[in-house]
Amino acid sequence: MATTALGGNPVQTVGDLPAVGTSAPSFELAGADFSAIALPEGQRAVLNIFPSIDTGVCAASVRKFNELAAGLDNTTVINVSQDLPPALGRFCGAEGIDNVQTASGFRSSFGDDYGVKMADGKLAGLFARSVVVVDADGTVLHSELVPEIATEPDYDAAIAALS
């Protein structure tokens, strides 16, 4: 288990993020149109993991990674939450977000496999704000569980891991 916080109150996750240097767990998530989204083969990936697109900080992280993704070669940015696929699609359509993918873990074991599902607190069952960066061979280059869910991730560290 790992610990983050929500409003200063400790929140436990069901496990730990994949460690740097290990193989990223495979997954199958539901895209905005319910199509299967998986860790891309032969490409780097940035997984922006968050509780819900309907919060300001989560929306800000999707916008920021969309902006950053435009300048990343051979890299797919996947925004992952428990939101239903149509909600993710509506948000991206309304915001003009088209450099990233959205993916829902609503019918997968992603939250358990990546250790990001919150085990307690008022958001129990949703994903804790995290970032995992994976190289083209599937090896984890960077992982961050933010210390306070209401704060944005360290974008610079995530992008630097791709260098």
PDB file of C-alpha atoms in Angstrom:
ATOM      1  CA  MET A   1       0.000   0.000   0.000  1.00  0.00           C
ATOM      2  CA  ALA A   2       1.010   3.558  -0.649  1.00  0.00           C
ATOM      3  CA  THR A   3      -0.278   6.707   0.979  1.00  0.00           C
ATOM      4  CA  THR A   4      -1.462   9.938  -0.583  1.00  0.00           C
ATOM      5  CA  ALA A   5      -3.808  12.514   0.910  1.00  0.00           C
ATOM      6  CA  LEU A   6      -7.073  14.261   0.149  1.00  0.00           C
ATOM      7  CA  GLY A   7      -7.583  17.558   1.923  1.00  0.00           C
ATOM      8  CA  GLY A   8      -4.741  16.658   4.259  1.00  0.00           C
ATOM      9  CA  ASN A   9      -6.386  13.368   5.254  1.00  0.00           C
ATOM     10  CA  PRO A  10      -4.332  10.239   4.550  1.00  0.00           C
ATOM     11  CA  VAL A  11      -5.656   7.940   1.825  1.00  0.00           C
ATOM     12  CA  GLN A  12      -4.301   4.447   1.214  1.00  0.00           C
ATOM     13  CA  THR A  13      -4.041   2.857  -2.215  1.00  0.00           C
ATOM     14  CA  VAL A  14      -4.422  -0.863  -2.835  1.00  0.00           C
ATOM     15  CA  GLY A  15      -0.745  -1.214  -3.723  1.00  0.00           C
ATOM     16  CA  ASP A  16       2.279   0.574  -5.081  1.00  0.00           C
ATOM     17  CA  LEU A  17       2.979   2.036  -8.488  1.00  0.00           C
ATOM     18  CA  PRO A  18       5.206  -0.043 -10.753  1.00  0.00           C
ATOM     19  CA  ALA A  19       8.815   0.664  -9.790  1.00  0.00           C
ATOM     20  CA  VAL A  20      11.256   2.377 -12.117  1.00  0.00           C
ATOM     21  CA  GLY A  21      13.178  -0.255 -14.075  1.00  0.00           C
ATOM     22  CA  THR A  22      10.392  -2.875 -13.951  1.00  0.00           C
ATOM     23  CA  SER A  23       8.083  -3.933 -16.755  1.00  0.00           C
ATOM     24  CA  ALA A  24       4.846  -1.986 -16.868  1.00  0.00           C
ATOM     25  CA  PRO A  25       1.815  -4.229 -16.350  1.00  0.00           C
ATOM     26  CA  SER A  26      -0.222  -4.774 -19.491  1.00  0.00           C
ATOM     27  CA  PHE A  27      -3.785  -3.488 -19.494  1.00  0.00           C
ATOM     28  CA  GLU A  28      -6.912  -3.137 -21.547  1.00  0.00           C
ATOM     29  CA  LEU A  29      -8.970  -0.022 -20.911  1.00  0.00           C
ATOM     30  CA  ALA A  30     -12.044   1.380 -22.655  1.00  0.00           C
ATOM     31  CA  GLY A  31     -11.468   4.324 -24.979  1.00  0.00           C
ATOM     32  CA  ALA A  32     -13.933   7.174 -25.451  1.00  0.00           C
ATOM     33  CA  ASP A  33     -15.782   5.061 -28.041  1.00  0.00           C
ATOM     34  CA  PHE A  34     -15.452   1.883 -25.888  1.00  0.00           C
ATOM     35  CA  SER A  35     -12.649   0.555 -28.125  1.00  0.00           C
ATOM     36  CA  ALA A  36      -9.774  -1.247 -26.433  1.00  0.00           C
ATOM     37  CA  ILE A  37      -6.842   0.901 -25.287  1.00  0.00           C
ATOM     38  CA  ALA A  38      -3.620  -0.892 -24.355  1.00  0.00           C
ATOM     39  CA  LEU A  39      -0.037   0.053 -23.631  1.00  0.00           C
ATOM     40  CA  PRO A  40       1.289   0.861 -27.117  1.00  0.00           C
ATOM     41  CA  GLU A  41       3.927  -1.462 -28.508  1.00  0.00           C
ATOM     42  CA  GLY A  42       7.092   0.148 -29.810  1.00  0.00           C
ATOM     43  CA  GLN A  43       6.137   3.576 -28.481  1.00  0.00           C
ATOM     44  CA  ARG A  44       6.776   5.411 -25.270  1.00  0.00           C
ATOM     45  CA  ALA A  45       3.765   6.117 -23.080  1.00  0.00           C
ATOM     46  CA  VAL A  46       2.831   8.636 -20.436  1.00  0.00           C
ATOM     47  CA  LEU A  47      -0.034   7.457 -18.238  1.00  0.00           C
ATOM     48  CA  ASN A  48      -1.768  10.407 -16.584  1.00  0.00           C
ATOM     49  CA  ILE A  49      -3.903   8.735 -13.920  1.00  0.00           C
ATOM     50  CA  PHE A  50      -6.525  10.670 -11.953  1.00  0.00           C
ATOM     51  CA  PRO A  51      -9.793  10.357  -9.987  1.00  0.00           C
ATOM     52  CA  SER A  52     -12.324  12.087 -12.288  1.00  0.00           C
ATOM     53  CA  ILE A  53     -12.374  14.408 -15.278  1.00  0.00           C
ATOM     54  CA  ASP A  54     -15.115  16.352 -13.480  1.00  0.00           C
ATOM     55  CA  THR A  55     -12.688  18.018 -11.074  1.00  0.00           C
ATOM     56  CA  GLY A  56     -10.625  21.107 -11.797  1.00  0.00           C
ATOM     57  CA  VAL A  57      -7.210  19.588 -11.112  1.00  0.00           C
ATOM     58  CA  CYS A  58      -7.933  16.463 -13.159  1.00  0.00           C
ATOM     59  CA  ALA A  59      -9.167  18.558 -16.085  1.00  0.00           C
ATOM     60  CA  ALA A  60      -6.079  20.785 -15.798  1.00  0.00           C
ATOM     61  CA  SER A  61      -3.769  17.760 -15.982  1.00  0.00           C
ATOM     62  CA  VAL A  62      -5.479  16.495 -19.137  1.00  0.00           C
ATOM     63  CA  ARG A  63      -5.168  19.951 -20.729  1.00  0.00           C
ATOM     64  CA  LYS A  64      -1.496  20.231 -19.762  1.00  0.00           C
ATOM     65  CA  PHE A  65      -0.557  16.763 -21.014  1.00  0.00           C
ATOM     66  CA  ASN A  66      -2.472  17.482 -24.249  1.00  0.00           C
ATOM     67  CA  GLU A  67      -0.308  20.578 -24.697  1.00  0.00           C
ATOM     68  CA  LEU A  68       2.899  18.695 -23.876  1.00  0.00           C
ATOM     69  CA  ALA A  69       2.008  15.717 -26.095  1.00  0.00           C
ATOM     70  CA  ALA A  70       2.120  17.899 -29.195  1.00  0.00           C
ATOM     71  CA  GLY A  71       5.918  18.114 -28.805  1.00  0.00           C
ATOM     72  CA  LEU A  72       6.656  14.478 -27.939  1.00  0.00           C
ATOM     73  CA  ASP A  73       7.956  12.118 -30.606  1.00  0.00           C
ATOM     74  CA  ASN A  74       7.087   8.418 -30.549  1.00  0.00           C
ATOM     75  CA  THR A  75       5.014   8.941 -27.397  1.00  0.00           C
ATOM     76  CA  THR A  76       1.374   8.283 -26.601  1.00  0.00           C
ATOM     77  CA  VAL A  77      -0.234  10.085 -23.668  1.00  0.00           C
ATOM     78  CA  ILE A  78      -3.094   8.134 -22.116  1.00  0.00           C
ATOM     79  CA  ASN A  79      -5.339   9.802 -19.544  1.00  0.00           C
ATOM     80  CA  VAL A  80      -6.778   7.128 -17.255  1.00  0.00           C
ATOM     81  CA  SER A  81      -9.662   7.373 -14.795  1.00  0.00           C
ATOM     82  CA  GLN A  82     -12.752   5.482 -13.677  1.00  0.00           C
ATOM     83  CA  ASP A  83     -14.987   7.933 -15.568  1.00  0.00           C
ATOM     84  CA  LEU A  84     -17.235   6.350 -18.136  1.00  0.00           C
ATOM     85  CA  PRO A  85     -15.917   6.572 -21.711  1.00  0.00           C
ATOM     86  CA  PRO A  86     -18.620   8.983 -22.978  1.00  0.00           C
ATOM     87  CA  ALA A  87     -17.832  11.478 -20.195  1.00  0.00           C
ATOM     88  CA  LEU A  88     -14.153  11.450 -21.151  1.00  0.00           C
ATOM     89  CA  GLY A  89     -15.047  11.856 -24.818  1.00  0.00           C
ATOM     90  CA  ARG A  90     -17.413  14.778 -24.122  1.00  0.00           C
ATOM     91  CA  PHE A  91     -14.761  16.594 -22.107  1.00  0.00           C
ATOM     92  CA  CYS A  92     -12.096  16.217 -24.787  1.00  0.00           C
ATOM     93  CA  GLY A  93     -14.519  17.206 -27.542  1.00  0.00           C
ATOM     94  CA  ALA A  94     -15.649  20.323 -25.683  1.00  0.00           C
ATOM     95  CA  GLU A  95     -12.057  21.295 -24.871  1.00  0.00           C
ATOM     96  CA  GLY A  96     -10.591  20.569 -28.328  1.00  0.00           C
ATOM     97  CA  ILE A  97      -8.210  18.009 -26.821  1.00  0.00           C
ATOM     98  CA  ASP A  98      -6.844  15.794 -29.580  1.00  0.00           C
ATOM     99  CA  ASN A  99      -3.171  15.041 -28.831  1.00  0.00           C
ATOM    100  CA  VAL A 100      -3.923  12.462 -26.128  1.00  0.00           C
ATOM    101  CA  GLN A 101      -6.078   9.404 -25.592  1.00  0.00           C
ATOM    102  CA  THR A 102      -8.586   8.959 -22.804  1.00  0.00           C
ATOM    103  CA  ALA A 103      -9.210   5.593 -21.241  1.00  0.00           C
ATOM    104  CA  SER A 104     -11.601   4.317 -18.615  1.00  0.00           C
ATOM    105  CA  GLY A 105     -10.725   1.612 -16.151  1.00  0.00           C
ATOM    106  CA  PHE A 106     -14.369   1.022 -15.250  1.00  0.00           C
ATOM    107  CA  ARG A 107     -14.280  -2.631 -16.307  1.00  0.00           C
ATOM    108  CA  SER A 108     -10.631  -3.541 -15.874  1.00  0.00           C
ATOM    109  CA  SER A 109      -8.153  -4.451 -13.153  1.00  0.00           C
ATOM    110  CA  PHE A 110      -5.938  -1.458 -14.012  1.00  0.00           C
ATOM    111  CA  GLY A 111      -6.381   0.219 -10.606  1.00  0.00           C
ATOM    112  CA  ASP A 112      -5.275  -2.921  -8.788  1.00  0.00           C
ATOM    113  CA  ASP A 113      -2.517  -3.814 -11.261  1.00  0.00           C
ATOM    114  CA  TYR A 114      -0.977  -0.333 -11.070  1.00  0.00           C
ATOM    115  CA  GLY A 115      -1.668   0.060  -7.338  1.00  0.00           C
ATOM    116  CA  VAL A 116      -3.598   3.304  -7.845  1.00  0.00           C
ATOM    117  CA  LYS A 117      -7.100   2.396  -6.713  1.00  0.00           C
ATOM    118  CA  MET A 118      -7.883   4.242  -3.497  1.00  0.00           C
ATOM    119  CA  ALA A 119      -8.753   1.786  -0.741  1.00  0.00           C
ATOM    120  CA  ASP A 120     -10.314   4.292   1.648  1.00  0.00           C
ATOM    121  CA  GLY A 121     -11.421   7.892   1.983  1.00  0.00           C
ATOM    122  CA  LYS A 122     -14.373   9.550   0.312  1.00  0.00           C
ATOM    123  CA  LEU A 123     -13.009   8.736  -3.165  1.00  0.00           C
ATOM    124  CA  ALA A 124     -12.458   5.027  -2.413  1.00  0.00           C
ATOM    125  CA  GLY A 125     -12.592   3.005  -5.613  1.00  0.00           C
ATOM    126  CA  LEU A 126     -11.375   5.860  -7.811  1.00  0.00           C
ATOM    127  CA  PHE A 127      -7.765   6.213  -8.954  1.00  0.00           C
ATOM    128  CA  ALA A 128      -5.219   8.276  -7.038  1.00  0.00           C
ATOM    129  CA  ARG A 129      -3.491  11.006  -9.030  1.00  0.00           C
ATOM    130  CA  SER A 130      -0.344   9.463 -10.498  1.00  0.00           C
ATOM    131  CA  VAL A 131       1.905   9.495 -13.523  1.00  0.00           C
ATOM    132  CA  VAL A 132       3.749   6.509 -14.980  1.00  0.00           C
ATOM    133  CA  VAL A 133       6.152   6.933 -17.903  1.00  0.00           C
ATOM    134  CA  VAL A 134       7.058   3.843 -19.930  1.00  0.00           C
ATOM    135  CA  ASP A 135       9.698   3.438 -22.642  1.00  0.00           C
ATOM    136  CA  ALA A 136       9.131   1.793 -26.028  1.00  0.00           C
ATOM    137  CA  ASP A 137      10.170  -1.585 -24.597  1.00  0.00           C
ATOM    138  CA  GLY A 138       7.602  -1.428 -21.766  1.00  0.00           C
ATOM    139  CA  THR A 139      10.037  -0.523 -18.979  1.00  0.00           C
ATOM    140  CA  VAL A 140       8.930   2.011 -16.374  1.00  0.00           C
ATOM    141  CA  LEU A 141      11.083   5.143 -16.574  1.00  0.00           C
ATOM    142  CA  HIS A 142       9.249   7.278 -14.003  1.00  0.00           C
ATOM    143  CA  SER A 143       6.408   6.875 -11.528  1.00  0.00           C
ATOM    144  CA  GLU A 144       4.836   9.466  -9.263  1.00  0.00           C
ATOM    145  CA  LEU A 145       1.998   9.232  -6.776  1.00  0.00           C
ATOM    146  CA  VAL A 146       1.234  12.839  -5.893  1.00  0.00           C
ATOM    147  CA  PRO A 147       1.365  13.481  -2.143  1.00  0.00           C
ATOM    148  CA  GLU A 148      -1.937  15.414  -2.200  1.00  0.00           C
ATOM    149  CA  ILE A 149      -4.642  14.412  -4.689  1.00  0.00           C
ATOM    150  CA  ALA A 150      -5.741  18.025  -5.092  1.00  0.00           C
ATOM    151  CA  THR A 151      -2.374  19.003  -6.591  1.00  0.00           C
ATOM    152  CA  GLU A 152      -1.129  18.571 -10.136  1.00  0.00           C
ATOM    153  CA  PRO A 153       1.602  16.057 -10.962  1.00  0.00           C
ATOM    154  CA  ASP A 154       5.204  17.021 -11.655  1.00  0.00           C
ATOM    155  CA  TYR A 155       4.957  17.513 -15.410  1.00  0.00           C
ATOM    156  CA  ASP A 156       8.632  18.446 -15.754  1.00  0.00           C
ATOM    157  CA  ALA A 157       9.787  15.196 -14.103  1.00  0.00           C
ATOM    158  CA  ALA A 158       7.503  13.119 -16.321  1.00  0.00           C
ATOM    159  CA  ILE A 159       8.759  14.774 -19.508  1.00  0.00           C
ATOM    160  CA  ALA A 160      12.389  14.665 -18.331  1.00  0.00           C
ATOM    161  CA  ALA A 161      12.089  10.879 -17.960  1.00  0.00           C
ATOM    162  CA  LEU A 162      11.595  10.687 -21.716  1.00  0.00           C
ATOM    163  CA  SER A 163      14.962  12.355 -22.422  1.00  0.00           C
TER     164      SER A 163
END
